[in-house]
Amino acid sequence: MTPESSSRDRVLGRVRRALADAPEAPEITRDYRASHTPDDPATVLDLLHGNLADYRAGVQRSTRRDLPAVIGRLLAGHGAGSVVVPPGLPEAWLAASDTRRLPDDVPLTPAELDSADAVVTGCALAVAETGTVVLDAGPGQGRRALTLIPDLHICVVDVPGQVVASLPQALPRLDPTRPTTWISGPSATSDIELDRVEGVHGPRTLEVVLVVD
Amino acid sequence: MSGTYLGMPSFPEAARDAVRDVTLRGNLRRATHTIRDKRAGAVAELDDWGRLREAGKRIKDHTLRHLDRYLVQVEEAVTAAGGTVHWAADAAEANAIVTRLVQETGESEVVKVKSMATQETGLNEALEAHGIRAYETDLAELIVQLGKDRPSHLLVPAIHRNRGEIRDIFRSEMSEWGRPAPEGLTDTPAELAEAARLHLREKFLRARVGISGANFMVAETGTLVVVESEGNGRMCLTLPETLISVVGIEKVIPTWRDLEVFLQLLPRSSTAERMNPYTTMWTGTTDGDGPRAFHLVLLDNGRTDTLADEVGRQALRCIRCSACLNVCPVYERAGGHAYGSVYPGPIGAILSPQLRGTASAIDASLPYASSLCGACYDVCPVAIDIPEVLVHLREKVADQGGKGHRLERAAMRAATWLLDHPAALTAGERLASKTRKLHPERLPGPGARQWTNSRDLPDLPAEPFRDWWKKNRA
Ligand code: SF4
């Protein structure tokens, strides 16, 4: 037996001895709310919008047709000279922008990502009550590092298909076997005298585009 | 627990030093009150908070009752997803496993996400002894590490430092560890954070080994969850080739669905946010995304002893939100260092003596480091009855006999230190308002002087309430 496998037996043995006389725990209750929001798409969308903005994300609403122009304006407005493009991002989304593209089809190195100004992605889901976008590395989102290193992240949310009101509605729609990143506003710290500072390590700017139509 | 804290004085002695430190007390008071007020607002947004809390409590109790089953399930799920699971009975074993795993990569430096478990085991020091340098990447942990200091709060570990001190630490120490602080660095938080960003980014981009803890591990799926704000966690969890997570065995929860409870309870209780900026979830390894090798080290280190205590085991429900610290009148005055452990405040007062036993003076005194006001229980998102456990542990300390009597006396001094407060307050009150303009640091008079040796004077009204009442209402 290796020392480690004996530690396994030791720890599990201690757990079992510790619990030998323990009474059964009371049953788990789930009488909390499945959602705190009226079941009305417009209300849910307004709540998402408000909560994203409250967390200092930029929020735009756009129609599907205007989306390329909105993305182009955001890239230009933030002075982005280069943009990382995850595999599977709809080509049309960048059609109205002449920002230099850095496709991640052959994975970019960390240094290349560090020299990029922006990244544009879709998402898996957005949660209204918490003001959160969830990425699960699916097509158009790419691997986790893409939305971490460039300083500007533009994230497109498809309304209403990708919007849920609450956490209890979000989890069943996500696949736990995929790596998942939940993003609520830009990177932030309050470690220095509780003064909030944005963009310690992750993107300093998060722009969310809600595509409504 | 870690040797870092060996030889710590008992709580009353350590607290006495802390309360003399005016900067520390001022910072702490401002910080804890700010977080506390914000938290109350965030919690009030959810009208089912009480039911979420009950669900969280019951999920944790159920998990602990069947901990053996859920640990085996986690092991199976993580292994099936491409990870490797290790078991560590104590701190030394956990450190040995991690050291070996790092050595096998051939690397001599690692980047770390803030993790209580590895602070508890003293991992950084253990790695250092084998020539491996561990870089803390959480901004506050960086401040603590550069300042050769110890954390003083679960969530804002550098809460005892103000911006001027942080600037001085960055200026004098950063170059020792890598990229120096920029020329002319001022003490504005934005500039300080930017200096940390530049300093750490070069480490993130070249790091090949990351070390983390986890907030939750899901038995059903083998998913690990790390909740954070800065993005340093995401850096450490996704950029290196090898990821090693050291996680206490009590962090397991049964199902994916259970996250809907804890992801509502944790951010609101800890930072008073609806949701923290970043949460990372991963299950084993994924081709082309994140580390190629994932190791999970399951840590006991006294947790099974805690589990064996029928009153005390509820401490293992703790999700380390730190809400109890922010409402605790004792923590606010004594500061985190006085608790002599990585777990300060009310949770530290019950967890540390259970994880380590009550043989030492500091551990025997911790159950007395409380006024039993009950505020900690009221805010705890998993309803840990901290006062109940404190009283239970006091009985244990008192029962130790022999050496225990000596310890009990040490412990009683801590209690007295707290409980003589109201009498001293009444004695000093009138005199204090009369001398208000002089901003006295000490109150005169025998009883009162003792009291102010270890306390801030409150902001004093122009005249005592009783005098005002007599004049205006009587
Ligand atoms: S004991 Fe409760 S309030 Fe204190 S840190 Fe743990 S979960 Fe939070």
XYZ file of C-alpha atoms and ligand atoms in Angstrom:
695
model
C 0.000 0.000 0.000
C 1.398 3.452 -0.865
C 1.418 6.043 1.927
C -1.228 8.043 0.121
C -3.712 5.226 -0.186
C -3.260 4.534 3.514
C -4.050 8.193 4.205
C -7.220 7.736 2.255
C -8.188 4.848 4.520
C -7.122 6.806 7.561
C -9.198 9.869 6.719
C -12.251 7.869 5.696
C -11.880 5.703 8.821
C -11.783 8.804 11.018
C -14.856 10.211 9.267
C -16.757 6.982 9.850
C -15.747 6.766 13.498
C -16.689 10.417 14.039
C -20.150 9.759 12.651
C -20.788 6.385 14.266
C -23.327 7.715 16.762
C -24.473 10.777 14.869
C -28.230 11.085 14.386
C -29.616 11.403 10.870
C -29.637 15.054 9.742
C -33.018 16.728 9.165
C -34.220 16.605 5.587
C -33.012 19.235 3.123
C -35.600 21.932 2.500
C -35.972 23.857 -0.734
C -38.824 26.202 0.037
C -36.820 29.227 -1.108
C -37.878 31.011 -4.264
C -37.055 29.716 -7.735
C -37.075 33.358 -8.817
C -37.606 36.768 -7.228
C -38.764 38.356 -10.439
C -42.178 38.524 -12.112
C -42.400 36.050 -14.964
C -42.424 38.684 -17.678
C -39.634 38.930 -20.280
C -39.570 42.734 -20.343
C -39.199 42.959 -16.570
C -36.468 40.334 -16.563
C -34.603 42.167 -19.325
C -34.846 45.506 -17.515
C -33.575 43.888 -14.348
C -30.631 42.349 -16.201
C -29.850 45.693 -17.784
C -30.037 47.526 -14.468
C -27.970 45.020 -12.544
C -25.254 44.822 -15.202
C -24.990 48.603 -15.194
C -25.000 48.684 -11.398
C -21.905 46.479 -11.524
C -20.242 48.976 -13.831
C -20.564 47.021 -17.038
C -21.425 49.076 -20.097
C -24.792 47.956 -21.468
C -26.176 48.502 -24.991
C -29.341 47.246 -26.570
C -29.219 46.396 -30.231
C -31.213 44.696 -32.926
C -29.653 41.746 -34.706
C -29.235 43.874 -37.843
C -27.472 46.685 -35.989
C -25.196 44.386 -33.994
C -22.134 44.670 -36.293
C -22.358 48.463 -36.184
C -22.704 48.473 -32.395
C -19.685 46.184 -31.971
C -17.722 48.298 -34.456
C -18.560 51.458 -32.521
C -17.586 49.899 -29.193
C -14.227 48.692 -30.518
C -13.479 52.048 -32.079
C -14.780 53.965 -29.069
C -12.376 52.152 -26.759
C -9.523 52.645 -29.210
C -9.012 48.917 -29.747
C -6.304 48.241 -32.315
C -6.665 44.474 -32.244
C -9.423 42.051 -31.314
C -9.237 38.375 -30.383
C -11.770 36.260 -32.263
C -12.864 32.990 -30.659
C -13.517 30.041 -32.985
C -17.139 29.950 -34.050
C -17.861 33.666 -33.571
C -20.379 34.653 -36.285
C -18.393 36.464 -38.956
C -21.066 39.074 -39.403
C -20.535 40.392 -35.875
C -17.225 41.962 -36.858
C -18.283 42.932 -40.378
C -18.520 46.649 -39.585
C -15.136 46.892 -37.859
C -11.699 47.219 -39.393
C -9.943 46.408 -36.083
C -7.130 43.907 -36.680
C -8.380 40.383 -35.994
C -6.463 37.802 -33.987
C -8.253 34.481 -34.527
C -7.703 31.879 -31.818
C -8.228 28.940 -34.196
C -4.595 28.107 -33.642
C -4.340 28.974 -29.938
C -2.658 32.320 -29.300
C 0.154 32.382 -26.757
C -0.377 34.199 -23.451
C 1.965 36.931 -24.720
C -0.112 37.365 -27.893
C -3.275 37.589 -25.814
C -1.563 40.138 -23.605
C -0.812 42.344 -26.589
C -4.429 42.234 -27.795
C -6.706 45.122 -26.894
C -10.095 43.447 -26.957
C -12.074 40.263 -27.309
C -15.613 39.747 -28.619
C -17.636 36.724 -27.469
C -21.104 35.341 -27.167
C -22.199 33.691 -23.948
C -24.069 30.679 -22.646
C -26.470 32.515 -20.387
C -27.205 35.748 -18.559
C -28.758 35.869 -15.079
C -30.904 38.939 -14.441
C -31.128 38.934 -10.638
C -27.370 38.840 -10.182
C -26.310 40.822 -13.269
C -24.154 37.963 -14.484
C -23.090 36.621 -17.885
C -22.014 32.984 -17.944
C -19.495 31.641 -20.459
C -19.074 27.909 -20.967
C -16.363 27.808 -23.638
C -18.882 26.959 -26.335
C -18.610 28.173 -29.963
C -18.186 31.927 -30.179
C -16.838 32.072 -26.609
C -13.546 30.232 -26.849
C -11.326 29.057 -24.034
C -11.339 30.824 -20.683
C -8.103 32.750 -21.169
C -9.560 34.759 -24.071
C -11.925 36.766 -21.902
C -9.347 37.196 -19.178
C -6.253 38.771 -20.641
C -7.347 41.473 -23.143
C -8.439 44.639 -21.378
C -11.822 45.045 -23.094
C -14.436 42.287 -23.241
C -17.478 42.778 -25.449
C -20.063 40.113 -24.668
C -23.180 39.564 -26.773
C -26.327 38.205 -25.119
C -29.182 36.830 -27.186
C -32.507 38.024 -25.738
C -34.678 36.287 -24.664
C -33.124 32.908 -25.505
C -30.064 33.332 -23.300
C -31.642 35.241 -20.430
C -32.934 33.700 -17.186
C -34.209 35.485 -14.106
C -32.403 33.655 -11.331
C -29.700 31.263 -10.214
C -32.148 28.366 -9.728
C -33.156 28.847 -13.362
C -29.567 29.118 -14.573
C -27.903 26.004 -13.175
C -30.072 23.365 -14.886
C -29.263 24.969 -18.242
C -25.513 24.646 -17.771
C -23.384 21.578 -18.390
C -21.127 20.915 -15.360
C -18.617 19.015 -17.467
C -17.707 22.219 -19.319
C -15.369 24.804 -17.768
C -17.570 27.727 -16.790
C -16.852 31.376 -16.033
C -19.433 33.589 -14.352
C -18.791 37.282 -14.887
C -20.542 40.052 -12.954
C -19.039 43.349 -14.012
C -15.377 43.982 -14.654
C -12.541 42.755 -12.448
C -12.539 44.663 -9.166
C -10.825 44.864 -5.814
C -11.669 46.622 -2.578
C -8.557 45.513 -0.767
C -7.094 48.978 -0.252
C -9.133 50.727 2.416
C -12.252 49.257 0.793
C -11.943 51.690 -2.127
C -13.251 49.927 -5.187
C -10.753 49.766 -8.067
C -11.606 48.154 -11.387
C -9.388 45.999 -13.537
C -6.796 44.581 -11.225
C -6.184 41.539 -13.394
C -9.127 40.760 -15.617
C -10.555 43.135 -18.227
C -10.943 46.688 -16.974
C -13.947 47.162 -19.193
C -16.908 44.868 -19.770
C -19.394 45.874 -22.477
C -22.544 43.784 -22.734
C -24.690 44.001 -25.857
C -28.259 42.793 -25.413
C -29.566 41.683 -28.799
C -33.289 42.200 -28.780
C -35.554 41.197 -31.662
C -1.976 23.925 11.823
C 0.907 25.966 10.583
C 4.014 26.546 12.608
C 3.693 30.221 11.711
C 1.628 30.792 14.778
C 3.548 28.627 17.222
C 4.404 30.468 20.384
C 1.582 32.923 19.913
C 0.592 34.559 23.172
C -2.891 33.817 24.432
C -5.745 35.909 23.099
C -5.859 38.568 25.877
C -2.132 39.271 25.563
C -2.208 39.446 21.789
C -5.353 41.539 21.868
C -3.803 43.970 24.311
C -1.091 44.785 21.778
C -3.585 45.085 18.976
C -5.895 47.465 20.770
C -2.981 49.808 21.443
C -2.466 50.125 17.711
C -4.631 53.114 16.869
C -4.198 52.802 13.087
C -5.220 49.189 13.148
C -8.284 49.865 15.225
C -9.373 52.818 13.109
C -8.984 50.849 9.863
C -10.808 47.866 11.259
C -13.687 49.828 12.621
C -14.279 51.690 9.392
C -13.961 48.559 7.301
C -16.112 46.241 9.335
C -18.885 48.806 9.699
C -18.874 49.573 5.981
C -19.149 45.937 4.949
C -21.676 45.219 7.656
C -24.064 47.959 6.535
C -23.766 47.065 2.855
C -24.380 43.431 3.651
C -27.609 44.156 5.471
C -28.856 45.932 2.340
C -27.870 43.096 -0.004
C -29.547 40.509 2.192
C -32.715 42.568 2.487
C -33.139 42.284 -1.306
C -34.038 38.621 -0.909
C -37.276 38.114 0.981
C -36.573 34.366 1.241
C -33.188 34.823 2.950
C -34.324 32.863 6.011
C -35.354 29.920 3.866
C -32.140 30.008 1.850
C -30.228 30.040 5.100
C -32.144 27.050 6.411
C -31.555 25.195 3.143
C -27.835 25.988 3.302
C -27.646 24.780 6.879
C -29.459 21.551 6.110
C -27.499 20.781 2.958
C -24.279 21.159 4.927
C -25.540 19.081 7.862
C -26.717 16.360 5.538
C -23.355 16.354 3.738
C -21.409 16.179 6.982
C -23.592 13.311 8.201
C -22.645 11.326 5.098
C -19.238 12.821 4.527
C -17.541 9.495 3.791
C -19.978 8.772 0.990
C -19.661 12.221 -0.584
C -15.868 12.247 -0.393
C -15.696 8.944 -2.228
C -18.149 10.305 -4.782
C -16.017 13.417 -5.338
C -12.962 11.247 -5.763
C -14.682 9.100 -8.378
C -16.098 12.041 -10.305
C -12.839 14.030 -10.351
C -10.880 10.950 -11.411
C -13.366 10.161 -14.164
C -12.976 13.737 -15.450
C -9.214 13.383 -15.793
C -8.047 14.694 -12.398
C -5.978 12.945 -9.740
C -7.123 12.856 -6.115
C -4.778 12.749 -3.110
C -5.655 12.438 0.568
C -3.804 14.275 3.316
C -4.390 13.358 6.959
C -2.565 16.431 8.259
C -0.746 19.601 7.236
C 2.650 17.952 6.881
C 1.260 15.362 4.534
C -0.575 17.924 2.418
C 2.597 19.986 2.095
C 4.644 16.913 1.193
C 2.166 15.947 -1.536
C 2.096 19.439 -3.037
C 5.880 19.768 -2.845
C 6.325 16.465 -4.651
C 3.778 17.406 -7.316
C 5.530 20.726 -7.958
C 8.936 19.039 -8.058
C 7.630 16.568 -10.618
C 6.870 19.460 -12.963
C 10.492 20.613 -12.693
C 9.364 24.134 -11.760
C 10.699 26.210 -8.888
C 7.950 28.808 -8.669
C 4.170 28.676 -8.396
C 1.360 31.217 -8.472
C -1.280 30.986 -5.767
C -4.898 31.984 -5.404
C -5.809 33.082 -1.892
C -6.522 29.894 -0.004
C -7.221 29.427 3.679
C -6.372 25.734 3.513
C -2.802 26.310 2.344
C -2.341 29.086 4.883
C -3.539 26.667 7.513
C -0.934 24.097 6.457
C 1.857 26.670 6.093
C 2.401 25.568 2.498
C 4.411 28.599 1.373
C 7.029 28.029 4.043
C 7.147 24.307 3.295
C 7.698 25.007 -0.401
C 10.331 27.616 0.393
C 12.239 24.986 2.399
C 12.469 22.985 -0.836
C 13.574 25.941 -2.916
C 10.139 26.600 -4.437
C 8.875 30.172 -4.377
C 5.138 30.667 -3.973
C 3.709 33.962 -5.223
C 0.484 35.131 -3.613
C -1.629 36.854 -6.268
C -4.639 38.196 -4.415
C -3.925 41.902 -3.965
C -4.337 41.793 -0.206
C -2.313 38.602 0.095
C 0.380 40.239 -2.009
C 0.448 43.165 0.398
C 0.694 40.754 3.312
C 3.401 38.669 1.632
C 5.524 41.653 0.595
C 5.134 43.161 4.073
C 6.287 39.883 5.695
C 3.078 40.115 7.619
C 0.129 37.907 8.456
C -3.444 38.174 7.160
C -5.942 39.658 9.598
C -9.309 39.087 7.940
C -10.729 36.169 5.965
C -11.802 38.271 3.052
C -9.755 41.456 3.181
C -6.546 40.093 4.682
C -4.718 43.439 4.561
C -7.553 45.325 6.214
C -5.105 46.414 8.935
C -2.968 48.347 6.419
C -3.772 51.786 5.076
C -2.819 53.171 1.670
C 0.333 54.924 2.841
C 1.655 51.759 4.420
C 0.823 49.796 1.268
C 2.670 52.274 -0.939
C 5.735 52.039 1.293
C 5.651 48.248 1.182
C 5.331 48.231 -2.627
C 8.153 50.713 -3.032
C 10.585 48.916 -0.801
C 9.713 45.252 -1.405
C 8.383 44.667 -4.936
C 11.818 44.587 -6.552
C 12.794 41.705 -4.248
C 10.080 39.577 -5.792
C 10.041 40.627 -9.443
C 9.004 43.752 -11.294
C 9.650 46.786 -9.080
C 7.021 49.387 -8.248
C 6.707 52.158 -10.861
C 8.726 55.339 -10.253
C 6.860 57.972 -8.273
C 4.153 55.573 -7.081
C 1.563 57.479 -5.052
C -0.852 56.114 -2.501
C -4.057 56.308 -4.538
C -5.752 52.892 -4.584
C -5.984 52.939 -8.406
C -2.235 53.441 -8.772
C -1.449 50.831 -6.168
C -3.709 48.317 -7.895
C -2.064 49.126 -11.232
C 1.373 48.504 -9.722
C 0.152 45.122 -8.505
C -1.315 44.368 -11.935
C 1.998 44.984 -13.679
C 3.995 43.178 -11.023
C 1.822 40.079 -11.126
C 1.031 39.914 -14.819
C 4.553 38.889 -15.744
C 4.233 36.084 -13.216
C 0.863 34.911 -14.521
C 2.028 34.822 -18.109
C 5.024 32.626 -17.370
C 3.541 30.483 -14.593
C 3.427 26.750 -15.246
C 2.031 25.654 -11.887
C -0.961 27.144 -10.072
C -2.121 26.368 -6.535
C -5.594 27.105 -5.241
C -8.206 26.145 -2.728
C -11.898 25.921 -3.568
C -15.097 27.322 -2.155
C -17.125 24.261 -3.086
C -16.650 20.868 -4.649
C -19.680 19.128 -6.073
C -19.799 15.391 -5.333
C -22.271 14.564 -8.086
C -20.201 16.057 -10.898
C -16.655 16.468 -9.526
C -16.861 20.220 -10.210
C -14.707 22.651 -8.218
C -15.832 26.230 -7.684
C -13.716 29.301 -6.910
C -15.443 32.585 -6.160
C -13.364 35.790 -6.449
C -13.283 39.417 -7.564
C -9.969 40.383 -9.049
C -9.346 37.823 -11.764
C -6.123 36.615 -10.176
C -8.024 33.428 -9.439
C -8.937 33.000 -13.091
C -5.302 33.633 -14.026
C -4.024 30.936 -11.665
C -6.787 28.485 -12.519
C -6.576 28.723 -16.292
C -3.113 29.755 -17.488
C -0.733 27.204 -15.866
C -0.218 23.698 -17.226
C -0.603 22.091 -13.817
C -3.213 23.031 -11.229
C -3.092 21.763 -7.649
C -6.096 22.472 -5.412
C -5.873 21.883 -1.673
C -9.381 21.634 -0.257
C -10.699 20.871 3.229
C -12.908 17.787 3.274
C -15.829 19.855 4.604
C -16.092 21.838 1.359
C -18.015 19.145 -0.464
C -21.681 19.648 -1.363
C -23.806 16.879 -2.810
C -25.309 18.174 -6.039
C -24.900 20.689 -8.841
C -28.263 22.099 -7.879
C -27.026 22.915 -4.364
C -24.940 25.698 -5.878
C -28.166 27.667 -6.354
C -28.321 27.990 -2.567
C -24.682 28.733 -1.828
C -24.129 31.121 -4.729
C -26.979 33.176 -3.311
C -25.752 32.986 0.282
C -22.021 33.534 -0.150
C -21.537 36.767 -2.147
C -24.220 38.669 -0.274
C -22.840 37.576 3.087
C -19.225 38.245 2.305
C -18.856 41.279 0.050
C -22.483 42.371 0.106
C -22.754 41.886 -3.641
C -25.509 40.163 -5.578
C -22.716 38.218 -7.170
C -18.944 38.476 -7.000
C -17.266 39.609 -10.242
C -15.791 36.214 -11.167
C -16.680 32.616 -10.464
C -14.729 29.790 -12.067
C -16.027 26.229 -12.232
C -14.063 23.327 -13.630
C -14.446 19.583 -13.749
C -11.189 17.668 -14.102
C -9.367 18.748 -17.232
C -10.618 19.957 -20.615
C -8.627 19.595 -23.825
C -7.410 22.926 -25.105
C -8.815 24.950 -22.214
C -6.949 25.411 -18.953
C -4.435 23.160 -17.192
C -3.479 19.820 -18.696
C -3.019 18.239 -15.264
C -5.304 18.713 -12.269
C -4.590 17.450 -8.753
C -7.061 17.635 -5.890
C -5.619 17.273 -2.384
C -8.330 16.458 0.167
C -7.274 17.812 3.541
C -8.318 16.525 6.977
C -5.934 18.254 9.437
C -8.238 18.189 12.449
C -11.530 18.332 10.596
C -12.458 14.772 11.546
C -11.830 15.597 15.221
C -14.210 18.521 14.815
C -16.708 16.243 13.096
C -16.627 13.880 16.064
C -17.878 16.600 18.438
C -21.640 16.682 18.317
C -21.955 20.320 19.342
C -18.818 21.569 17.647
C -19.240 19.880 14.267
C -21.557 22.632 13.037
C -18.422 24.780 12.622
C -17.695 22.661 9.543
C -20.697 24.198 7.812
C -18.742 27.446 7.529
C -18.451 28.827 3.991
C -15.838 31.423 5.047
C -17.959 34.433 4.153
C -16.518 36.486 7.069
C -19.838 38.101 7.960
C -19.337 37.076 11.585
C -16.040 38.983 11.757
C -17.638 42.180 10.564
C -20.296 42.240 13.275
C -18.101 41.113 16.145
C -17.323 43.810 18.756
C -14.337 41.816 19.969
C -12.842 41.319 16.493
C -13.355 44.986 15.733
C -11.161 45.978 18.642
C -8.690 43.140 18.856
C -8.000 42.666 15.134
C -7.417 39.424 13.313
C -3.877 38.748 14.441
C -4.850 38.339 18.080
C -6.616 35.057 17.298
C -3.297 33.413 16.474
C -4.637 31.459 13.530
C -5.592 31.863 9.891
C -9.206 31.841 11.047
C -9.877 35.032 12.991
C -13.027 36.400 14.575
C -15.931 34.393 15.927
C -15.480 31.499 13.498
C -11.787 31.375 14.400
C -12.648 31.315 18.085
C -14.543 28.055 17.590
C -12.742 26.508 14.619
C -9.099 26.875 15.628
C -9.405 25.254 19.077
C -11.303 22.394 17.468
C -8.860 21.847 14.612
C -5.824 22.140 16.877
C -7.153 21.026 20.265
C -7.024 23.178 23.404
C -3.625 22.181 24.770
C -1.921 25.536 24.139
C -2.610 28.789 25.956
C -3.868 30.543 22.819
C -6.258 27.729 21.903
C -7.563 27.477 25.465
C -8.207 31.217 25.540
C -10.013 31.465 22.192
C -13.411 30.198 23.406
C -13.357 33.182 25.775
C -12.598 35.726 23.064
C -16.246 36.662 22.829
C -18.873 38.590 24.685
C -21.528 36.044 23.597
C -23.624 38.868 22.167
C -24.969 36.551 19.468
C -24.510 38.906 16.498
C -22.348 36.302 14.753
C -25.099 33.720 14.863
C -27.631 36.200 13.492
C -25.596 36.980 10.379
C -24.199 33.530 9.683
C -25.625 32.379 6.330
C -25.487 28.734 7.407
C -26.794 29.429 10.914
C -23.798 28.219 12.900
C -24.661 28.787 16.561
C -21.256 30.195 17.425
C -22.184 31.210 21.014
C -23.409 27.684 21.703
C -20.121 26.204 20.499
C -18.132 28.784 22.490
C -19.872 27.834 25.702
C -19.410 24.154 24.914
C -15.692 24.679 24.314
C -15.356 26.683 27.535
C -16.711 23.689 29.398
C -14.145 21.504 27.721
C -11.322 23.847 28.638
C -12.550 24.002 32.229
C -12.769 20.197 32.341
C -9.186 19.743 31.282
C -8.080 19.838 34.954
C -4.431 20.115 36.026
C -2.806 22.036 33.237
C -6.292 22.943 32.163
C -6.821 24.993 35.297
C -3.927 27.160 34.374
C -5.346 27.487 30.896
C -8.738 28.251 32.223
C -7.290 31.073 34.278
C -5.604 32.455 31.181
C -8.879 32.169 29.415
C -10.835 33.834 32.185
C -8.545 36.818 31.931
C -9.787 37.229 28.390
C -13.352 37.152 29.577
C -12.683 39.670 32.318
C -10.942 41.952 29.894
C -14.201 42.153 28.037
C -16.690 42.078 30.800
C -15.286 44.870 32.931
C -16.152 47.233 30.103
C -19.601 48.499 31.164
C -18.481 49.437 34.668
C -15.474 51.295 33.378
C -17.622 53.017 30.813
C -19.993 54.425 33.403
C -17.076 55.601 35.519
C -15.401 57.391 32.671
C -18.395 58.811 30.889
C -18.995 62.133 32.608
C -15.411 62.998 33.017
C -14.845 62.244 29.368
C -17.381 64.677 28.002
C -16.042 67.454 30.128
C -12.616 67.034 28.583
C -13.918 66.361 25.088
C -12.112 69.235 23.451
C -8.805 67.898 24.643
C -9.287 64.607 22.766
C -7.842 62.552 25.591
C -6.135 59.312 24.693
C -6.466 57.931 28.179
C -9.123 58.460 30.767
C -7.850 59.370 34.202
C -8.793 57.396 37.278
C -7.833 53.841 38.262
C -10.647 51.794 36.694
C -11.035 54.021 33.715
C -7.400 54.044 32.783
C -7.342 50.302 32.454
C -10.313 50.481 30.228
C -8.901 53.042 27.839
C -5.593 51.252 27.666
C -7.302 48.809 25.420
C -10.095 50.781 23.795
C -10.826 53.708 21.542
C -12.796 56.459 23.160
C -16.144 56.754 21.469
C -16.937 60.015 19.713
C -18.254 61.945 22.649
C -21.372 64.035 22.711
C -21.117 67.585 24.075
C -22.744 66.467 27.270
C -23.636 63.097 28.720
C -27.067 61.833 27.797
C -28.126 61.678 31.425
C -27.263 65.335 31.982
C -29.075 66.317 28.812
C -32.120 64.323 29.890
C -32.161 65.942 33.334
C -32.005 69.419 31.832
C -34.476 68.947 28.999
C -36.924 66.298 30.049
C -36.898 65.865 33.778
S -19.157 31.141 10.641
Fe -20.857 31.744 9.354
S -20.689 33.987 9.266
Fe -18.709 33.246 10.013
S -17.437 33.009 8.186
Fe -18.405 31.028 8.549
S -20.268 31.047 7.309
Fe -19.588 33.162 7.484
